[in-house]
PDB file of C-alpha atoms in Angstrom:
ATOM      1  CA  THR A   1       0.000   0.000   0.000  1.00 68.00           C
ATOM      2  CA  ASN A   2       1.109   3.535  -0.617  1.00 76.00           C
ATOM      3  CA  LYS A   3       1.814   5.795   2.324  1.00 80.00           C
ATOM      4  CA  LEU A   4       2.583   9.522   2.220  1.00 82.00           C
ATOM      5  CA  VAL A   5       5.640  10.466   4.313  1.00 83.00           C
ATOM      6  CA  SER A   6       7.627  13.663   4.812  1.00 82.00           C
ATOM      7  CA  PHE A   7      11.380  14.015   4.379  1.00 82.00           C
ATOM      8  CA  THR A   8      13.583  16.456   6.272  1.00 87.00           C
ATOM      9  CA  ASN A   9      17.073  17.079   4.889  1.00 87.00           C
ATOM     10  CA  GLY A  10      16.683  13.985   2.690  1.00 79.00           C
ATOM     11  CA  SER A  11      15.809  11.663   5.556  1.00 84.00           C
ATOM     12  CA  CYS A  12      12.618  10.089   6.848  1.00 83.00           C
ATOM     13  CA  THR A  13      11.947   7.912   9.869  1.00 87.00           C
ATOM     14  CA  ASP A  14       8.574   6.217   9.921  1.00 88.00           C
ATOM     15  CA  ASN A  15       6.844   2.971  10.895  1.00 88.00           C
ATOM     16  CA  VAL A  16       5.668   0.392   8.391  1.00 85.00           C
ATOM     17  CA  MET A  17       3.271  -2.490   9.068  1.00 86.00           C
ATOM     18  CA  VAL A  18       3.845  -5.514   6.862  1.00 88.00           C
ATOM     19  CA  THR A  19       1.315  -8.377   6.997  1.00 92.00           C
ATOM     20  CA  PHE A  20       2.583 -10.573   4.151  1.00 92.00           C
ATOM     21  CA  ALA A  21       5.500 -12.871   4.986  1.00 95.00           C
ATOM     22  CA  SER A  22       7.857 -12.678   2.024  1.00 93.00           C
ATOM     23  CA  ASN A  23      11.129 -11.294   0.739  1.00 95.00           C
ATOM     24  CA  MET A  24      10.516  -7.638  -0.116  1.00 93.00           C
ATOM     25  CA  ALA A  25      11.912  -4.128  -0.420  1.00 91.00           C
ATOM     26  CA  LEU A  26      10.524  -0.674   0.317  1.00 88.00           C
ATOM     27  CA  ILE A  27      10.253   1.766  -2.575  1.00 88.00           C
ATOM     28  CA  CYS A  28      10.181   5.529  -2.201  1.00 86.00           C
ATOM     29  CA  ASN A  29       8.900   7.676  -5.089  1.00 84.00           C
ATOM     30  CA  ASP A  30       8.470  11.457  -5.043  1.00 80.00           C
ATOM     31  CA  TYR A  31       6.636  11.325  -8.407  1.00 81.00           C
ATOM     32  CA  SER A  32       9.043  13.823  -9.959  1.00 84.00           C
ATOM     33  CA  GLY A  33      11.567  11.300 -11.232  1.00 83.00           C
ATOM     34  CA  HIS A  34      13.313  10.366  -7.977  1.00 85.00           C
ATOM     35  CA  ILE A  35      12.871   6.754  -6.910  1.00 87.00           C
ATOM     36  CA  GLY A  36      14.741   4.915  -4.176  1.00 87.00           C
ATOM     37  CA  GLN A  37      14.583   1.312  -3.064  1.00 90.00           C
ATOM     38  CA  SER A  38      15.767  -0.349   0.139  1.00 90.00           C
ATOM     39  CA  ASN A  39      17.790  -3.522   0.244  1.00 95.00           C
ATOM     40  CA  ASN A  40      15.658  -6.661   0.209  1.00 96.00           C
ATOM     41  CA  PHE A  41      14.604  -7.984   3.596  1.00 95.00           C
ATOM     42  CA  ASN A  42      12.672 -11.017   4.814  1.00 95.00           C
ATOM     43  CA  VAL A  43       9.374 -10.737   6.642  1.00 94.00           C
ATOM     44  CA  LEU A  44       8.769 -13.973   8.547  1.00 94.00           C
ATOM     45  CA  PRO A  45       5.414 -15.339   9.709  1.00 96.00           C
ATOM     46  CA  ASN A  46       4.453 -14.556  13.280  1.00 96.00           C
ATOM     47  CA  ASP A  47       3.553 -17.235  15.853  1.00 97.00           C
ATOM     48  CA  PRO A  48       1.047 -19.987  14.975  1.00 98.00           C
ATOM     49  CA  ALA A  49      -2.423 -18.610  15.663  1.00 98.00           C
ATOM     50  CA  THR A  50      -5.219 -19.993  13.494  1.00 98.00           C
ATOM     51  CA  LEU A  51      -6.293 -22.748  11.133  1.00 99.00           C
ATOM     52  CA  LEU A  52      -7.422 -21.817   7.621  1.00 99.00           C
ATOM     53  CA  SER A  53      -9.409 -24.051   5.276  1.00 99.00           C
ATOM     54  CA  ILE A  54      -9.523 -23.492   1.525  1.00 99.00           C
ATOM     55  CA  VAL A  55     -12.325 -25.166  -0.435  1.00 98.00           C
ATOM     56  CA  PRO A  56     -12.796 -25.436  -4.225  1.00 98.00           C
ATOM     57  CA  GLY A  57     -13.023 -21.995  -5.825  1.00 98.00           C
ATOM     58  CA  GLU A  58     -11.021 -20.329  -3.049  1.00 99.00           C
ATOM     59  CA  THR A  59      -7.343 -19.393  -3.111  1.00 98.00           C
ATOM     60  CA  HIS A  60      -5.005 -18.965  -0.149  1.00 98.00           C
ATOM     61  CA  ASP A  61      -4.310 -15.210   0.071  1.00 98.00           C
ATOM     62  CA  PRO A  62      -1.807 -14.638   2.922  1.00 98.00           C
ATOM     63  CA  GLY A  63      -1.321 -11.189   4.418  1.00 96.00           C
ATOM     64  CA  THR A  64      -5.004 -10.285   4.057  1.00 96.00           C
ATOM     65  CA  GLN A  65      -7.744 -10.011   6.678  1.00 95.00           C
ATOM     66  CA  THR A  66      -9.535 -13.209   5.586  1.00 97.00           C
ATOM     67  CA  GLY A  67      -6.598 -15.212   4.236  1.00 98.00           C
ATOM     68  CA  LYS A  68      -8.530 -16.286   1.182  1.00 98.00           C
ATOM     69  CA  SER A  69     -10.112 -15.008  -2.001  1.00 98.00           C
ATOM     70  CA  GLY A  70     -12.342 -16.370  -4.734  1.00 98.00           C
ATOM     71  CA  ASN A  71     -15.858 -17.740  -5.028  1.00 97.00           C
ATOM     72  CA  ILE A  72     -16.810 -21.117  -3.613  1.00 98.00           C
ATOM     73  CA  SER A  73     -17.551 -23.771  -6.242  1.00 98.00           C
ATOM     74  CA  ALA A  74     -20.645 -25.912  -5.734  1.00 98.00           C
ATOM     75  CA  GLN A  75     -20.005 -29.644  -5.376  1.00 98.00           C
ATOM     76  CA  ASN A  76     -22.055 -32.764  -6.110  1.00 97.00           C
ATOM     77  CA  ALA A  77     -22.843 -35.323  -3.423  1.00 97.00           C
ATOM     78  CA  GLY A  78     -20.804 -38.470  -3.975  1.00 96.00           C
ATOM     79  CA  VAL A  79     -18.104 -36.696  -6.011  1.00 96.00           C
ATOM     80  CA  GLN A  80     -14.644 -36.280  -4.479  1.00 97.00           C
ATOM     81  CA  PHE A  81     -12.879 -32.896  -4.310  1.00 98.00           C
ATOM     82  CA  ASN A  82      -9.829 -31.535  -2.474  1.00 98.00           C
ATOM     83  CA  ILE A  83      -9.706 -29.328   0.613  1.00 98.00           C
ATOM     84  CA  ASN A  84      -6.571 -27.574   1.888  1.00 98.00           C
ATOM     85  CA  ILE A  85      -5.974 -26.798   5.555  1.00 98.00           C
ATOM     86  CA  TYR A  86      -3.191 -24.509   6.765  1.00 99.00           C
ATOM     87  CA  LEU A  87      -1.796 -23.524  10.154  1.00 99.00           C
ATOM     88  CA  THR A  88      -1.155 -19.782   9.928  1.00 99.00           C
ATOM     89  CA  ASP A  89      -0.293 -16.674  11.887  1.00 98.00           C
ATOM     90  CA  ASP A  90      -2.898 -13.948  12.524  1.00 97.00           C
ATOM     91  CA  TRP A  91      -2.433 -12.669   8.940  1.00 98.00           C
ATOM     92  CA  PHE A  92      -2.837 -16.148   7.407  1.00 98.00           C
ATOM     93  CA  ASN A  93       0.837 -16.612   6.536  1.00 98.00           C
ATOM     94  CA  LEU A  94       1.696 -20.322   6.503  1.00 98.00           C
ATOM     95  CA  ILE A  95       3.625 -21.654   9.501  1.00 98.00           C
ATOM     96  CA  ASP A  96       5.616 -24.392   7.772  1.00 97.00           C
ATOM     97  CA  THR A  97       7.534 -25.578  10.834  1.00 96.00           C
ATOM     98  CA  VAL A  98       4.749 -27.566  12.531  1.00 95.00           C
ATOM     99  CA  ASN A  99       3.017 -30.908  12.015  1.00 96.00           C
ATOM    100  CA  HIS A 100      -0.058 -30.662  14.254  1.00 98.00           C
ATOM    101  CA  LEU A 101      -2.863 -33.217  14.437  1.00 98.00           C
ATOM    102  CA  ILE A 102      -6.177 -31.713  13.264  1.00 98.00           C
ATOM    103  CA  ASP A 103      -9.738 -32.852  14.001  1.00 98.00           C
ATOM    104  CA  VAL A 104     -12.005 -32.753  10.903  1.00 98.00           C
ATOM    105  CA  ILE A 105     -15.740 -32.552  11.675  1.00 98.00           C
ATOM    106  CA  PRO A 106     -18.131 -32.413   8.691  1.00 98.00           C
ATOM    107  CA  SER A 107     -21.640 -30.974   9.008  1.00 98.00           C
ATOM    108  CA  ASP A 108     -22.853 -33.870   6.805  1.00 97.00           C
ATOM    109  CA  GLN A 109     -24.389 -36.362   9.241  1.00 95.00           C
ATOM    110  CA  PHE A 110     -23.413 -39.292   7.003  1.00 95.00           C
ATOM    111  CA  ILE A 111     -19.673 -38.638   7.260  1.00 95.00           C
ATOM    112  CA  SER A 112     -17.675 -39.568  10.339  1.00 95.00           C
ATOM    113  CA  GLN A 113     -15.327 -37.250  12.142  1.00 95.00           C
ATOM    114  CA  SER A 114     -11.675 -37.898  11.225  1.00 96.00           C
ATOM    115  CA  GLN A 115      -8.179 -36.610  11.905  1.00 97.00           C
ATOM    116  CA  ILE A 116      -5.393 -35.423   9.623  1.00 98.00           C
ATOM    117  CA  GLN A 117      -1.718 -34.768  10.283  1.00 98.00           C
ATOM    118  CA  LEU A 118      -0.314 -31.508   8.944  1.00 98.00           C
ATOM    119  CA  SER A 119       2.989 -31.747   7.110  1.00 98.00           C
ATOM    120  CA  ASN A 120       5.031 -28.540   7.079  1.00 98.00           C
ATOM    121  CA  GLY A 121       1.963 -26.659   8.302  1.00 98.00           C
ATOM    122  CA  SER A 122      -0.481 -27.796   5.635  1.00 98.00           C
ATOM    123  CA  PHE A 123      -2.430 -30.739   4.296  1.00 98.00           C
ATOM    124  CA  THR A 124      -4.464 -31.348   1.145  1.00 98.00           C
ATOM    125  CA  PHE A 125      -6.994 -34.123   1.380  1.00 95.00           C
ATOM    126  CA  PRO A 126      -9.773 -35.611  -0.745  1.00 96.00           C
ATOM    127  CA  PHE A 127     -13.278 -35.189   0.602  1.00 97.00           C
ATOM    128  CA  THR A 128     -16.736 -36.357  -0.486  1.00 97.00           C
ATOM    129  CA  PHE A 129     -20.041 -35.063   0.863  1.00 97.00           C
ATOM    130  CA  ARG A 130     -22.908 -37.568   0.977  1.00 96.00           C
ATOM    131  CA  THR A 131     -25.828 -35.191   1.561  1.00 97.00           C
ATOM    132  CA  ALA A 132     -27.154 -32.401  -0.675  1.00 97.00           C
ATOM    133  CA  GLY A 133     -27.619 -28.965   0.905  1.00 98.00           C
ATOM    134  CA  THR A 134     -25.295 -26.350   2.323  1.00 98.00           C
ATOM    135  CA  GLN A 135     -22.388 -28.050   4.071  1.00 98.00           C
ATOM    136  CA  ARG A 136     -19.408 -26.953   6.141  1.00 98.00           C
ATOM    137  CA  ILE A 137     -16.386 -28.598   7.679  1.00 98.00           C
ATOM    138  CA  TYR A 138     -15.037 -27.706  11.131  1.00 98.00           C
ATOM    139  CA  PHE A 139     -11.327 -27.953  11.975  1.00 99.00           C
ATOM    140  CA  ASN A 140      -9.797 -28.049  15.478  1.00 99.00           C
ATOM    141  CA  ASP A 141      -6.117 -28.285  16.407  1.00 99.00           C
ATOM    142  CA  ILE A 142      -5.719 -31.288  18.711  1.00 98.00           C
ATOM    143  CA  THR A 143      -1.974 -30.795  19.265  1.00 98.00           C
ATOM    144  CA  ASN A 144      -2.411 -27.208  20.457  1.00 98.00           C
ATOM    145  CA  PRO A 145      -6.010 -26.365  21.427  1.00 98.00           C
ATOM    146  CA  SER A 146      -5.072 -22.671  21.832  1.00 98.00           C
ATOM    147  CA  ILE A 147      -4.829 -22.430  18.014  1.00 99.00           C
ATOM    148  CA  LYS A 148      -8.022 -20.806  16.713  1.00 99.00           C
ATOM    149  CA  SER A 149     -10.357 -23.332  15.069  1.00 99.00           C
ATOM    150  CA  ASP A 150     -11.709 -22.806  11.569  1.00 98.00           C
ATOM    151  CA  THR A 151     -15.033 -23.397   9.870  1.00 98.00           C
ATOM    152  CA  SER A 152     -14.904 -23.774   6.102  1.00 98.00           C
ATOM    153  CA  SER A 153     -16.915 -21.495   3.884  1.00 98.00           C
ATOM    154  CA  SER A 154     -20.444 -22.762   3.208  1.00 98.00           C
ATOM    155  CA  ILE A 155     -20.306 -25.205   0.314  1.00 98.00           C
ATOM    156  CA  PRO A 156     -23.422 -25.724  -1.824  1.00 98.00           C
ATOM    157  CA  VAL A 157     -23.776 -29.466  -2.419  1.00 98.00           C
ATOM    158  CA  TYR A 158     -26.137 -30.700  -5.130  1.00 98.00           C
ATOM    159  CA  ALA A 159     -27.708 -34.140  -5.274  1.00 96.00           C
ATOM    160  CA  GLY A 160     -25.421 -36.598  -7.003  1.00 83.00           C
ATOM    161  CA  ALA A 161     -26.296 -39.022  -9.760  1.00 81.00           C
ATOM    162  CA  TYR A 162     -28.481 -41.926  -8.680  1.00 77.00           C
ATOM    163  CA  SER A 163     -26.704 -45.247  -8.677  1.00 69.00           C
TER     164      SER A 163
END
């Protein structure tokens, strides 16, 4: 984001809040042909804080307030699709140094609760709803219950083909 700052004798001291963990540089532009750039620096994720689920149609968008973007894709009952779960900091940056055990609780009454093991802070797993309607999946960190749980976005599930 752009921020207006004032320089005195060619120098400026100011605070910057960075929410996206990445390698980056600061750029200064006075819009009259003078541009300066800092050396690159690494912004690391903060402490593990919350789980984040990404369902079909969504994209992981770290550094943002929701951690995801996109529009949920409807699914058909009986048809498998993938779900991603991430352990993140408060700004949804992946914490890739942990392998927590996660409880997976579907709203679909015909699917049993299960557990998954994160690998490097994430896990992608196949999932199949059995019941048409609006469904969700609830995720709880068993290894560290102080990690904020997550509820997936509402997923429209249509009746599958009769077999």
